[in-house]
Amino acid sequence: MRRLAAAILAVLLLAGPARAANPPAGLTIIEPYGPGSITDRIVGLLKPALEKQTGHPVIVEHDGANSLAKLAAAKPDGHTVIVVDLLSVEIAEAIGKAPRLSALTPVAKLTGPGSVALVVPESSPIKNWADFAAAAKARTLSVALPGRVSAAGVPLALMEKALGVHFNDVAAADRDTILGALAGKKADAAFLVTATVVPVSGAPAPPVRPIATFGAQRNPRLPGVPTFQEEIGKPRNSTTTAIAAFGPTGLDAVALKRLITAFTAAGQAVKTQPAAARLAIDVADAGLLRQTMERDSRVIKEVKDLLH
């Protein structure tokens, strides 16, 4: 009997540490911008498909400014990722206001390239880019945007560089605040996500006039609105952003492949849903994400001094 008890105790002692060493089941997605944000909506759409792919629950944690630091401290076991607005975080890193995104492990690009549009109120005397450029050189214009450390920061800096002027920033954290700043005449112009400037699903377009967009090509739903690089006559003056997923530093190849497979399969599963089209969900693997980061780095370097 004593021999049997000793054998059982030995098995338990061996089994205990082995179980503790196993990584937890499931996937935790760290989301920095809060419930209802564009990243949260994308994660919410992908979540059921990710759970089906992994066979485990997906937990979403909203951790605000602490998000990148939390991921950096996570175990590189393939069970924790962060989903971010790529360009905003790249700008923050470039000017020393965020942990190094480049030290993390790229997992997947979750959306296609999205641009912003420069808009003015419908009642504005500014009718086109020529009017805007003339007004900016005649007086200091105010522009509403979430901040220079945002997807609108690079376009604003590119405009200042091209026109040789400075704009006054009107801090506006979200779309409603931006529209309110225009309506209340607190801002002469503003940046909005290009896709939101046109009506969708029967909803009216906002009461603004798009002056220019900042993608490489004209938006097909706004064919009459030129791109910024068209207006200034300089190629490679476009900028876009995307939503992307990253894992911790040191994520091993097996775990990375598992995550890439899960995200790309989830993207395919939701691709035909109308909500996926509205959110521009188009999941691509880490290779394309790295290419996007290299291109963004070149653009940010060009205007870095104007992003503070």
Coordinates of C-alpha atoms in Angstrom, one line a residue:
M1 CA 0.0 0.0 0.0
R2 CA 2.8 2.4 0.9
R3 CA 4.4 1.6 -2.4
L4 CA 1.2 2.4 -4.3
A5 CA 0.7 5.7 -2.4
A6 CA 4.3 6.7 -3.1
A7 CA 3.8 5.9 -6.8
I8 CA 0.6 8.0 -7.0
L9 CA 2.4 10.9 -5.2
A10 CA 5.3 10.7 -7.6
V11 CA 2.8 10.9 -10.6
L12 CA 1.0 13.9 -9.1
L13 CA 4.3 15.7 -8.4
L14 CA 5.4 15.1 -12.0
A15 CA 2.0 16.0 -13.5
G16 CA 1.5 19.2 -11.5
P17 CA 4.4 21.2 -13.0
A18 CA 3.7 19.9 -16.5
R19 CA 0.2 21.2 -16.4
A20 CA 1.3 24.6 -15.0
A21 CA 3.8 24.9 -17.9
N22 CA 1.2 24.5 -20.6
P23 CA 0.0 27.8 -22.1
P24 CA -3.6 28.7 -21.5
A25 CA -6.1 27.7 -24.1
G26 CA -7.7 30.3 -26.3
L27 CA -6.6 33.6 -27.7
T28 CA -6.5 37.0 -26.0
I29 CA -6.8 40.0 -28.3
I30 CA -5.6 43.3 -26.8
E31 CA -7.5 46.2 -28.3
P32 CA -6.3 49.7 -27.4
Y33 CA -9.0 52.1 -28.6
G34 CA -12.1 50.9 -26.6
P35 CA -15.5 49.5 -27.3
G36 CA -17.1 50.7 -30.5
S37 CA -13.8 51.8 -32.1
I38 CA -12.9 50.7 -35.7
T39 CA -10.5 48.1 -34.3
D40 CA -13.1 46.8 -31.8
R41 CA -15.6 46.4 -34.6
I42 CA -13.2 44.5 -36.8
V43 CA -12.2 42.2 -33.9
G44 CA -15.9 41.6 -33.1
L45 CA -16.6 40.5 -36.7
L46 CA -13.6 38.2 -36.8
K47 CA -14.1 36.7 -33.3
P48 CA -16.6 34.0 -34.1
A49 CA -14.5 32.8 -37.0
L50 CA -11.3 32.9 -35.0
E51 CA -13.0 30.8 -32.3
K52 CA -14.1 28.3 -34.9
Q53 CA -10.6 28.1 -36.3
T54 CA -8.8 27.7 -33.0
G55 CA -11.5 25.7 -31.2
H56 CA -11.2 27.9 -28.1
P57 CA -12.7 31.1 -26.9
V58 CA -11.3 34.5 -27.9
I59 CA -11.1 37.1 -25.1
V60 CA -10.9 40.8 -26.0
E61 CA -9.3 43.2 -23.5
H62 CA -9.4 47.0 -23.9
D63 CA -6.2 48.3 -22.3
G64 CA -5.8 51.8 -23.6
A65 CA -2.4 53.4 -23.5
N66 CA -1.0 50.4 -21.6
S67 CA -1.8 48.0 -24.5
L68 CA 1.6 47.8 -26.2
A69 CA 3.4 47.5 -22.9
K70 CA 1.1 44.7 -21.9
L71 CA 1.7 42.8 -25.1
A72 CA 5.5 43.3 -24.8
A73 CA 5.3 41.6 -21.4
A74 CA 3.1 38.7 -22.6
K75 CA 4.5 35.2 -23.1
P76 CA 5.5 34.5 -26.8
D77 CA 3.3 31.4 -26.8
G78 CA 0.9 32.4 -29.5
H79 CA -2.0 33.1 -27.2
T80 CA -1.8 36.9 -27.0
V81 CA -1.9 39.4 -29.9
I82 CA -2.7 43.1 -30.2
V83 CA -4.8 44.8 -32.9
V84 CA -3.9 48.4 -33.7
D85 CA -4.2 51.2 -36.2
L86 CA -0.9 50.7 -37.9
L87 CA 0.1 54.2 -39.0
S88 CA -0.9 55.8 -35.7
V89 CA 1.4 53.5 -33.7
E90 CA 4.2 53.8 -36.2
I91 CA 4.1 57.6 -35.8
A92 CA 4.1 57.3 -32.0
E93 CA 7.2 55.1 -32.2
A94 CA 9.0 57.4 -34.6
I95 CA 8.7 60.4 -32.3
G96 CA 9.4 58.4 -29.2
K97 CA 5.9 58.3 -27.7
A98 CA 5.2 54.5 -27.7
P99 CA 7.0 51.2 -27.1
R100 CA 8.8 49.9 -30.2
L101 CA 6.2 48.3 -32.5
S102 CA 9.1 47.2 -34.7
A103 CA 10.3 44.9 -31.9
L104 CA 7.0 43.0 -31.9
T105 CA 6.2 40.2 -34.2
P106 CA 4.0 41.0 -37.3
V107 CA 1.1 38.5 -37.6
A108 CA -1.4 39.8 -40.2
K109 CA -2.7 42.8 -41.9
L110 CA -6.5 42.7 -41.3
T111 CA -7.8 45.4 -43.6
G112 CA -6.9 46.8 -47.0
P113 CA -5.4 50.3 -47.3
G114 CA -7.6 53.0 -46.0
S115 CA -7.0 56.7 -46.6
V116 CA -8.3 60.0 -45.1
A117 CA -9.9 62.8 -46.9
L118 CA -9.5 66.6 -46.4
V119 CA -13.0 68.1 -46.1
V120 CA -14.5 71.5 -45.5
P121 CA -18.1 72.4 -44.6
E122 CA -20.6 72.5 -47.4
S123 CA -21.1 76.2 -46.8
S124 CA -17.3 77.0 -47.0
P125 CA -16.1 79.4 -49.7
I126 CA -13.3 76.8 -50.3
K127 CA -14.5 74.8 -53.3
N128 CA -11.4 72.9 -54.4
W129 CA -7.7 72.4 -53.6
A130 CA -6.6 75.6 -55.3
D131 CA -9.0 77.6 -53.0
F132 CA -7.7 75.7 -50.0
A133 CA -4.0 76.3 -50.9
A134 CA -4.7 80.0 -51.5
A135 CA -6.6 80.4 -48.2
A136 CA -3.8 78.5 -46.3
K137 CA -1.2 81.0 -47.6
A138 CA -3.4 84.0 -46.9
R139 CA -4.0 83.1 -43.2
T140 CA -3.5 80.3 -40.7
L141 CA -6.3 77.7 -41.2
S142 CA -7.5 75.5 -38.4
V143 CA -7.8 71.7 -39.1
A144 CA -9.7 69.3 -36.9
L145 CA -8.2 65.8 -36.4
P146 CA -7.5 63.3 -33.6
G147 CA -3.9 64.6 -33.3
R148 CA -0.7 64.5 -35.1
V149 CA 0.0 61.1 -33.7
S150 CA -2.9 59.6 -35.7
A151 CA -3.6 58.4 -39.2
A152 CA -4.3 62.1 -40.1
G153 CA -0.9 63.3 -38.8
V154 CA 1.1 62.4 -41.9
P155 CA -1.3 64.0 -44.4
L156 CA -1.4 67.2 -42.3
A157 CA 2.4 67.2 -42.3
L158 CA 2.6 66.5 -46.0
M159 CA 0.3 69.5 -46.6
E160 CA 2.4 71.8 -44.5
K161 CA 5.5 70.8 -46.3
A162 CA 4.0 71.1 -49.8
L163 CA 2.4 74.5 -49.1
G164 CA 5.1 75.9 -46.8
V165 CA 2.6 76.8 -44.1
H166 CA 1.5 75.8 -40.6
F167 CA -2.0 74.8 -39.6
N168 CA -3.6 75.2 -36.2
D169 CA -4.7 71.8 -34.8
V170 CA -8.2 71.5 -33.4
A171 CA -8.2 68.4 -31.2
A172 CA -11.2 66.2 -32.1
A173 CA -11.0 62.6 -30.9
D174 CA -13.8 61.1 -33.0
R175 CA -16.0 61.6 -36.1
D176 CA -18.8 63.3 -34.2
T177 CA -16.4 65.8 -32.6
I178 CA -14.8 66.5 -35.9
L179 CA -18.1 67.2 -37.6
G180 CA -19.1 69.4 -34.6
A181 CA -15.9 71.4 -34.9
L182 CA -16.8 72.1 -38.6
A183 CA -20.4 72.9 -37.9
G184 CA -19.5 75.2 -35.0
K185 CA -16.9 77.0 -37.1
K186 CA -14.1 76.0 -34.8
A187 CA -12.2 74.5 -37.7
D188 CA -11.9 75.6 -41.4
A189 CA -11.2 72.0 -42.5
A190 CA -10.9 68.5 -41.1
F191 CA -9.8 65.0 -41.9
L192 CA -12.3 62.1 -42.1
V193 CA -11.8 58.5 -43.2
T194 CA -12.5 58.6 -46.9
A195 CA -14.9 55.7 -46.9
T196 CA -17.2 57.6 -44.4
V197 CA -17.5 60.7 -46.7
V198 CA -19.9 58.9 -49.1
P199 CA -23.4 57.6 -48.1
V200 CA -23.7 53.9 -47.3
S201 CA -26.8 51.7 -46.7
G202 CA -29.2 54.6 -47.2
A203 CA -27.4 56.8 -44.6
P204 CA -26.8 60.4 -45.9
A205 CA -23.3 61.6 -46.5
P206 CA -22.0 64.1 -43.9
P207 CA -22.5 67.8 -44.7
V208 CA -19.0 68.3 -45.9
R209 CA -17.2 68.8 -49.2
P210 CA -14.2 66.6 -49.9
I211 CA -11.2 68.5 -51.3
A212 CA -8.6 65.8 -51.7
T213 CA -7.9 62.2 -50.6
F214 CA -4.5 60.9 -49.6
G215 CA -4.5 57.4 -51.2
A216 CA -2.4 56.5 -54.2
Q217 CA -5.5 56.5 -56.4
R218 CA -8.8 58.2 -56.5
N219 CA -11.5 56.6 -54.4
P220 CA -13.9 54.9 -56.9
R221 CA -16.9 56.2 -55.0
L222 CA -15.5 59.7 -55.2
P223 CA -14.2 59.9 -58.8
G224 CA -14.4 63.6 -59.0
V225 CA -12.2 64.2 -55.9
P226 CA -8.5 64.3 -56.8
T227 CA -5.7 62.9 -54.7
F228 CA -3.3 65.1 -52.9
Q229 CA -0.4 63.9 -54.9
E230 CA -2.3 64.7 -58.1
E231 CA -2.8 68.3 -56.9
I232 CA 0.8 68.9 -55.9
G233 CA 2.2 67.1 -58.9
K234 CA 4.5 64.8 -56.9
P235 CA 4.2 61.0 -56.9
R236 CA 4.8 59.0 -53.7
N237 CA 3.0 61.6 -51.7
S238 CA 0.2 59.2 -50.7
T239 CA -0.4 57.7 -47.3
T240 CA -2.8 55.1 -46.1
T241 CA -3.3 53.1 -42.9
A242 CA -4.5 49.6 -42.0
I243 CA -5.6 47.6 -39.0
A244 CA -3.0 45.0 -38.1
A245 CA -2.3 42.3 -35.6
F246 CA 1.0 41.7 -33.8
G247 CA 2.4 39.2 -31.4
P248 CA 5.0 39.6 -28.6
T249 CA 8.7 39.7 -29.3
G250 CA 10.2 36.3 -29.8
L251 CA 7.1 34.6 -31.0
D252 CA 8.3 31.2 -32.3
A253 CA 7.7 30.1 -35.9
V254 CA 5.2 27.4 -35.0
A255 CA 3.0 29.7 -33.0
L256 CA 3.3 32.5 -35.6
K257 CA 2.2 30.1 -38.4
R258 CA -0.8 29.0 -36.2
L259 CA -1.9 32.6 -35.7
I260 CA -1.5 33.5 -39.4
T261 CA -3.5 30.5 -40.4
A262 CA -6.3 31.3 -38.0
F263 CA -6.5 35.0 -39.0
T264 CA -6.4 34.4 -42.7
A265 CA -9.0 31.7 -42.5
A266 CA -11.2 33.9 -40.3
G267 CA -10.9 36.7 -42.9
Q268 CA -12.0 34.4 -45.7
A269 CA -14.9 33.2 -43.6
V270 CA -16.3 36.8 -43.1
K271 CA -15.3 38.2 -46.5
T272 CA -18.8 37.9 -48.0
Q273 CA -20.5 39.7 -45.1
P274 CA -21.7 43.3 -45.9
A275 CA -20.1 44.5 -42.6
A276 CA -16.7 43.1 -43.8
A277 CA -16.9 45.2 -46.9
R278 CA -17.8 48.3 -45.0
L279 CA -14.8 47.8 -42.6
A280 CA -12.5 46.9 -45.6
I281 CA -11.6 43.6 -44.0
D282 CA -9.0 41.9 -46.3
V283 CA -6.7 39.7 -44.2
A284 CA -3.2 39.2 -45.5
D285 CA -0.2 37.5 -43.9
A286 CA 2.8 39.0 -42.1
G287 CA 4.8 39.3 -45.3
L288 CA 2.5 42.0 -46.7
L289 CA 2.3 43.7 -43.3
R290 CA 6.1 44.0 -43.3
Q291 CA 6.1 45.6 -46.7
T292 CA 3.5 48.1 -45.6
M293 CA 5.6 49.0 -42.5
E294 CA 8.6 49.6 -44.7
R295 CA 6.7 51.9 -47.0
D296 CA 5.2 53.8 -44.0
S297 CA 8.6 54.2 -42.5
R298 CA 9.9 56.0 -45.6
V299 CA 6.9 58.4 -45.5
I300 CA 7.1 59.1 -41.8
K301 CA 10.9 59.8 -42.1
E302 CA 10.2 62.5 -44.7
V303 CA 7.9 64.4 -42.4
K304 CA 9.0 63.3 -38.9
D305 CA 9.9 66.8 -37.7
L306 CA 6.4 68.0 -38.4
L307 CA 4.6 65.3 -36.4
H308 CA 5.2 66.6 -32.9

